[in-house]
Amino acid sequence: MEDIIIYACREHAEIAIDDFVNDVEAAPQITAVDNEMCSYCNEKAEYEIRK
C-alpha cells in the first residue's frame, strides 16, 4: 500500500483528518509544515497528515 499524505491548511485540517481515517482506518501522524500547499484549496498548508 502506498503512503497517503495529505497537506492541509488550518481551515481544512479537520476534513483532512476525517478523510485520512476513513481511507486508512488508522490514526494519522500530524506534523507542522512550512513549504507545502493545501490538498483541498491550494493555500499554504500548515499540517502534514500521514501514517
N, CA, C and O atoms as a Tinker XYZ file with bonds, in Angstrom:
   204  protein
     1  N      0.848000   -1.192000    0.000000    73     2
     2  CA     0.000000    0.000000    0.000000    64     1     3
     3  C      0.887000    1.247000    0.000000    63     2     4     5
     4  O      1.856000    1.328000    0.755000    81     3
     5  N      0.554000    2.195000   -0.833000    73     3     6
     6  CA     1.331000    3.423000   -0.900000    64     5     7
     7  C      0.994000    4.327000    0.279000    63     6     8     9
     8  O     -0.107000    4.275000    0.827000    81     7
     9  N      1.956000    5.151000    0.657000    73     7    10
    10  CA     1.731000    6.095000    1.749000    64     9    11
    11  C      0.741000    7.162000    1.308000    63    10    12    13
    12  O      0.825000    7.684000    0.196000    81    11
    13  N     -0.186000    7.474000    2.183000    73    11    14
    14  CA    -1.134000    8.555000    1.923000    64    13    15
    15  C     -0.661000    9.763000    2.720000    63    14    16    17
    16  O     -0.515000    9.702000    3.941000    81    15
    17  N     -0.428000   10.854000    2.012000    73    15    18
    18  CA    -0.021000   12.102000    2.657000    64    17    19
    19  C     -0.992000   13.180000    2.217000    63    18    20    21
    20  O     -1.207000   13.392000    1.023000    81    19
    21  N     -1.575000   13.859000    3.192000    73    19    22
    22  CA    -2.493000   14.960000    2.908000    64    21    23
    23  C     -1.910000   16.206000    3.554000    63    22    24    25
    24  O     -1.521000   16.189000    4.722000    81    23
    25  N     -1.855000   17.280000    2.789000    73    23    26
    26  CA    -1.431000   18.573000    3.329000    64    25    27
    27  C     -2.685000   19.409000    3.536000    63    26    28    29
    28  O     -3.584000   19.414000    2.696000    81    27
    29  N     -2.739000   20.116000    4.664000    73    27    30
    30  CA    -3.955000   20.864000    4.974000    64    29    31
    31  C     -3.640000   22.215000    5.605000    63    30    32    33
    32  O     -2.727000   22.351000    6.419000    81    31
    33  N     -4.425000   23.205000    5.200000    73    31    34
    34  CA    -4.381000   24.498000    5.864000    64    33    35
    35  C     -5.219000   24.366000    7.148000    63    34    36    37
    36  O     -5.848000   23.336000    7.391000    81    35
    37  N     -5.212000   25.401000    7.939000    73    35    38
    38  CA    -5.958000   25.351000    9.203000    64    37    39
    39  C     -7.455000   25.096000    8.955000    63    38    40    41
    40  O     -8.094000   24.358000    9.705000    81    39
    41  N     -7.999000   25.701000    7.913000    73    39    42
    42  CA    -9.430000   25.566000    7.605000    64    41    43
    43  C     -9.810000   24.134000    7.235000    63    42    44    45
    44  O    -10.910000   23.688000    7.564000    81    43
    45  N     -8.925000   23.409000    6.561000    73    43    46
    46  CA    -9.251000   22.073000    6.080000    64    45    47
    47  C     -8.638000   20.939000    6.910000    63    46    48    49
    48  O     -8.763000   19.773000    6.535000    81    47
    49  N     -7.989000   21.255000    8.013000    73    47    50
    50  CA    -7.312000   20.232000    8.825000    64    49    51
    51  C     -8.288000   19.164000    9.324000    63    50    52    53
    52  O     -7.986000   17.973000    9.253000    81    51
    53  N     -9.433000   19.570000    9.819000    73    51    54
    54  CA   -10.403000   18.604000   10.348000    64    53    55
    55  C    -10.925000   17.671000    9.248000    63    54    56    57
    56  O    -11.053000   16.466000    9.467000    81    55
    57  N    -11.219000   18.213000    8.094000    73    55    58
    58  CA   -11.690000   17.415000    6.965000    64    57    59
    59  C    -10.596000   16.439000    6.520000    63    58    60    61
    60  O    -10.876000   15.279000    6.216000    81    59
    61  N     -9.364000   16.913000    6.485000    73    59    62
    62  CA    -8.246000   16.068000    6.070000    64    61    63
    63  C     -8.065000   14.890000    7.025000    63    62    64    65
    64  O     -7.832000   13.763000    6.586000    81    63
    65  N     -8.171000   15.144000    8.319000    73    63    66
    66  CA    -8.054000   14.063000    9.307000    64    65    67
    67  C     -9.180000   13.066000    9.127000    63    66    68    69
    68  O     -8.939000   11.859000    9.149000    81    67
    69  N    -10.409000   13.541000    8.949000    73    67    70
    70  CA   -11.556000   12.647000    8.720000    64    69    71
    71  C    -11.346000   11.802000    7.464000    63    70    72    73
    72  O    -11.578000   10.594000    7.487000    81    71
    73  N    -10.911000   12.424000    6.376000    73    71    74
    74  CA   -10.669000   11.696000    5.127000    64    73    75
    75  C     -9.593000   10.635000    5.314000    63    74    76    77
    76  O     -9.732000    9.510000    4.834000    81    75
    77  N     -8.523000   10.994000    6.011000    73    75    78
    78  CA    -7.434000   10.051000    6.246000    64    77    79
    79  C     -7.935000    8.841000    7.030000    63    78    80    81
    80  O     -7.681000    7.701000    6.640000    81    79
    81  N     -8.641000    9.079000    8.126000    73    79    82
    82  CA    -9.140000    7.988000    8.968000    64    81    83
    83  C    -10.119000    7.121000    8.185000    63    82    84    85
    84  O    -10.097000    5.899000    8.326000    81    83
    85  N    -10.967000    7.718000    7.372000    73    83    86
    86  CA   -11.910000    6.947000    6.556000    64    85    87
    87  C    -11.192000    6.062000    5.546000    63    86    88    89
    88  O    -11.621000    4.935000    5.302000    81    87
    89  N    -10.109000    6.554000    4.956000    73    87    90
    90  CA    -9.370000    5.798000    3.944000    64    89    91
    91  C     -8.468000    4.731000    4.551000    63    90    92    93
    92  O     -8.438000    3.597000    4.072000    81    91
    93  N     -7.738000    5.085000    5.592000    73    91    94
    94  CA    -6.695000    4.215000    6.131000    64    93    95
    95  C     -7.183000    3.401000    7.331000    63    94    96    97
    96  O     -6.619000    2.352000    7.642000    81    95
    97  N     -8.220000    3.881000    7.999000    73    95    98
    98  CA    -8.759000    3.240000    9.202000    64    97    99
    99  C     -7.705000    3.121000   10.291000    63    98   100   101
   100  O     -7.611000    2.101000   10.973000    81    99
   101  N     -6.913000    4.178000   10.446000    73    99   102
   102  CA    -5.901000    4.262000   11.493000    64   101   103
   103  C     -5.708000    5.725000   11.857000    63   102   104   105
   104  O     -6.047000    6.623000   11.086000    81   103
   105  N     -5.160000    5.952000   13.041000    73   103   106
   106  CA    -4.898000    7.319000   13.474000    64   105   107
   107  C     -3.718000    7.895000   12.687000    63   106   108   109
   108  O     -2.723000    7.202000   12.476000    81   107
   109  N     -3.815000    9.141000   12.254000    73   107   110
   110  CA    -2.723000    9.744000   11.487000    64   109   111
   111  C     -1.646000   10.341000   12.386000    63   110   112   113
   112  O     -1.855000   10.578000   13.576000    81   111
   113  N     -0.507000   10.569000   11.784000    73   111   114
   114  CA     0.564000   11.343000   12.394000    64   113   115
   115  C      0.433000   12.745000   11.809000    63   114   116   117
   116  O      0.341000   12.896000   10.591000    81   115
   117  N      0.425000   13.756000   12.644000    73   115   118
   118  CA     0.228000   15.126000   12.175000    64   117   119
   119  C      1.463000   15.945000   12.550000    63   118   120   121
   120  O      1.852000   16.016000   13.716000    81   119
   121  N      2.067000   16.559000   11.539000    73   119   122
   122  CA     3.239000   17.394000   11.781000    64   121   123
   123  C      3.053000   18.748000   11.103000    63   122   124   125
   124  O      2.324000   18.868000   10.119000    81   123
   125  N      3.712000   19.746000   11.634000    73   123   126
   126  CA     3.661000   21.087000   11.057000    64   125   127
   127  C      4.576000   21.148000    9.830000    63   126   128   129
   128  O      5.652000   20.551000    9.821000    81   127
   129  N      4.145000   21.868000    8.804000    73   127   130
   130  CA     4.950000   22.059000    7.596000    64   129   131
   131  C      4.973000   23.535000    7.230000    63   130   132   133
   132  O      4.116000   24.312000    7.651000    81   131
   133  N      5.980000   23.907000    6.432000    73   131   134
   134  CA     6.115000   25.304000    6.016000    64   133   135
   135  C      5.976000   25.511000    4.520000    63   134   136   137
   136  O      5.450000   26.536000    4.086000    81   135
   137  N      6.436000   24.562000    3.727000    73   135   138
   138  CA     6.565000   24.801000    2.293000    64   137   139
   139  C      5.686000   23.894000    1.440000    63   138   140   141
   140  O      6.123000   23.413000    0.395000    81   139
   141  N      4.476000   23.661000    1.868000    73   139   142
   142  CA     3.546000   22.823000    1.106000    64   141   143
   143  C      2.251000   23.579000    0.882000    63   142   144   145
   144  O      1.968000   24.578000    1.542000    81   143
   145  N      1.461000   23.070000   -0.078000    73   143   146
   146  CA     0.168000   23.676000   -0.386000    64   145   147
   147  C     -0.943000   22.736000    0.075000    63   146   148   149
   148  O     -0.787000   21.517000    0.016000    81   147
   149  N     -2.045000   23.286000    0.525000    73   147   150
   150  CA    -3.194000   22.514000    0.980000    64   149   151
   151  C     -3.729000   21.650000   -0.163000    63   150   152   153
   152  O     -3.877000   22.120000   -1.291000    81   151
   153  N     -4.015000   20.391000    0.141000    73   151   154
   154  CA    -4.543000   19.467000   -0.859000    64   153   155
   155  C     -5.983000   19.795000   -1.258000    63   154   156   157
   156  O     -6.483000   19.268000   -2.251000    81   155
   157  N     -6.647000   20.655000   -0.497000    73   155   158
   158  CA    -8.051000   20.970000   -0.749000    64   157   159
   159  C     -8.257000   22.312000   -1.434000    63   158   160   161
   160  O     -9.142000   22.443000   -2.279000    81   159
   161  N     -7.443000   23.322000   -1.079000    73   159   162
   162  CA    -7.709000   24.662000   -1.614000    64   161   163
   163  C     -6.475000   25.345000   -2.209000    63   162   164   165
   164  O     -6.577000   26.468000   -2.701000    81   163
   165  N     -5.326000   24.696000   -2.173000    73   163   166
   166  CA    -4.085000   25.246000   -2.713000    64   165   167
   167  C     -3.600000   26.516000   -2.010000    63   166   168   169
   168  O     -2.811000   27.276000   -2.571000    81   167
   169  N     -4.066000   26.741000   -0.796000    73   167   170
   170  CA    -3.486000   27.787000    0.047000    64   169   171
   171  C     -2.279000   27.177000    0.769000    63   170   172   173
   172  O     -2.011000   25.984000    0.625000    81   171
   173  N     -1.560000   27.981000    1.536000    73   171   174
   174  CA    -0.398000   27.487000    2.267000    64   173   175
   175  C     -0.848000   26.469000    3.329000    63   174   176   177
   176  O     -1.708000   26.763000    4.159000    81   175
   177  N     -0.258000   25.283000    3.287000    73   175   178
   178  CA    -0.597000   24.237000    4.256000    64   177   179
   179  C      0.147000   24.473000    5.570000    63   178   180   181
   180  O      1.272000   24.973000    5.582000    81   179
   181  N     -0.501000   24.106000    6.669000    73   179   182
   182  CA     0.131000   24.180000    7.977000    64   181   183
   183  C      0.431000   22.785000    8.539000    63   182   184   185
   184  O      1.265000   22.634000    9.432000    81   183
   185  N     -0.265000   21.756000    7.999000    73   183   186
   186  CA    -0.142000   20.409000    8.560000    64   185   187
   187  C      0.084000   19.358000    7.484000    63   186   188   189
   188  O     -0.425000   19.457000    6.367000    81   187
   189  N      0.865000   18.350000    7.856000    73   187   190
   190  CA     1.030000   17.156000    7.027000    64   189   191
   191  C      0.392000   16.011000    7.808000    63   190   192   193
   192  O      0.734000   15.773000    8.966000    81   191
   193  N     -0.527000   15.312000    7.171000    73   191   194
   194  CA    -1.263000   14.224000    7.800000    64   193   195
   195  C     -0.871000   12.949000    7.070000    63   194   196   197
   196  O     -1.100000   12.822000    5.867000    81   195
   197  N     -0.270000   11.991000    7.806000    73   195   198
   198  CA     0.219000   10.765000    7.192000    64   197   199
   199  C      0.231000    9.643000    8.207000    63   198   200   201
   200  O      0.030000    9.867000    9.401000    81   199
   201  N      0.470000    8.429000    7.722000    73   199   202
   202  CA     0.524000    7.273000    8.608000    64   201   203
   203  C      1.873000    7.165000    9.252000    63   202   204
   204  O      2.111000    6.247000   10.037000    81   203
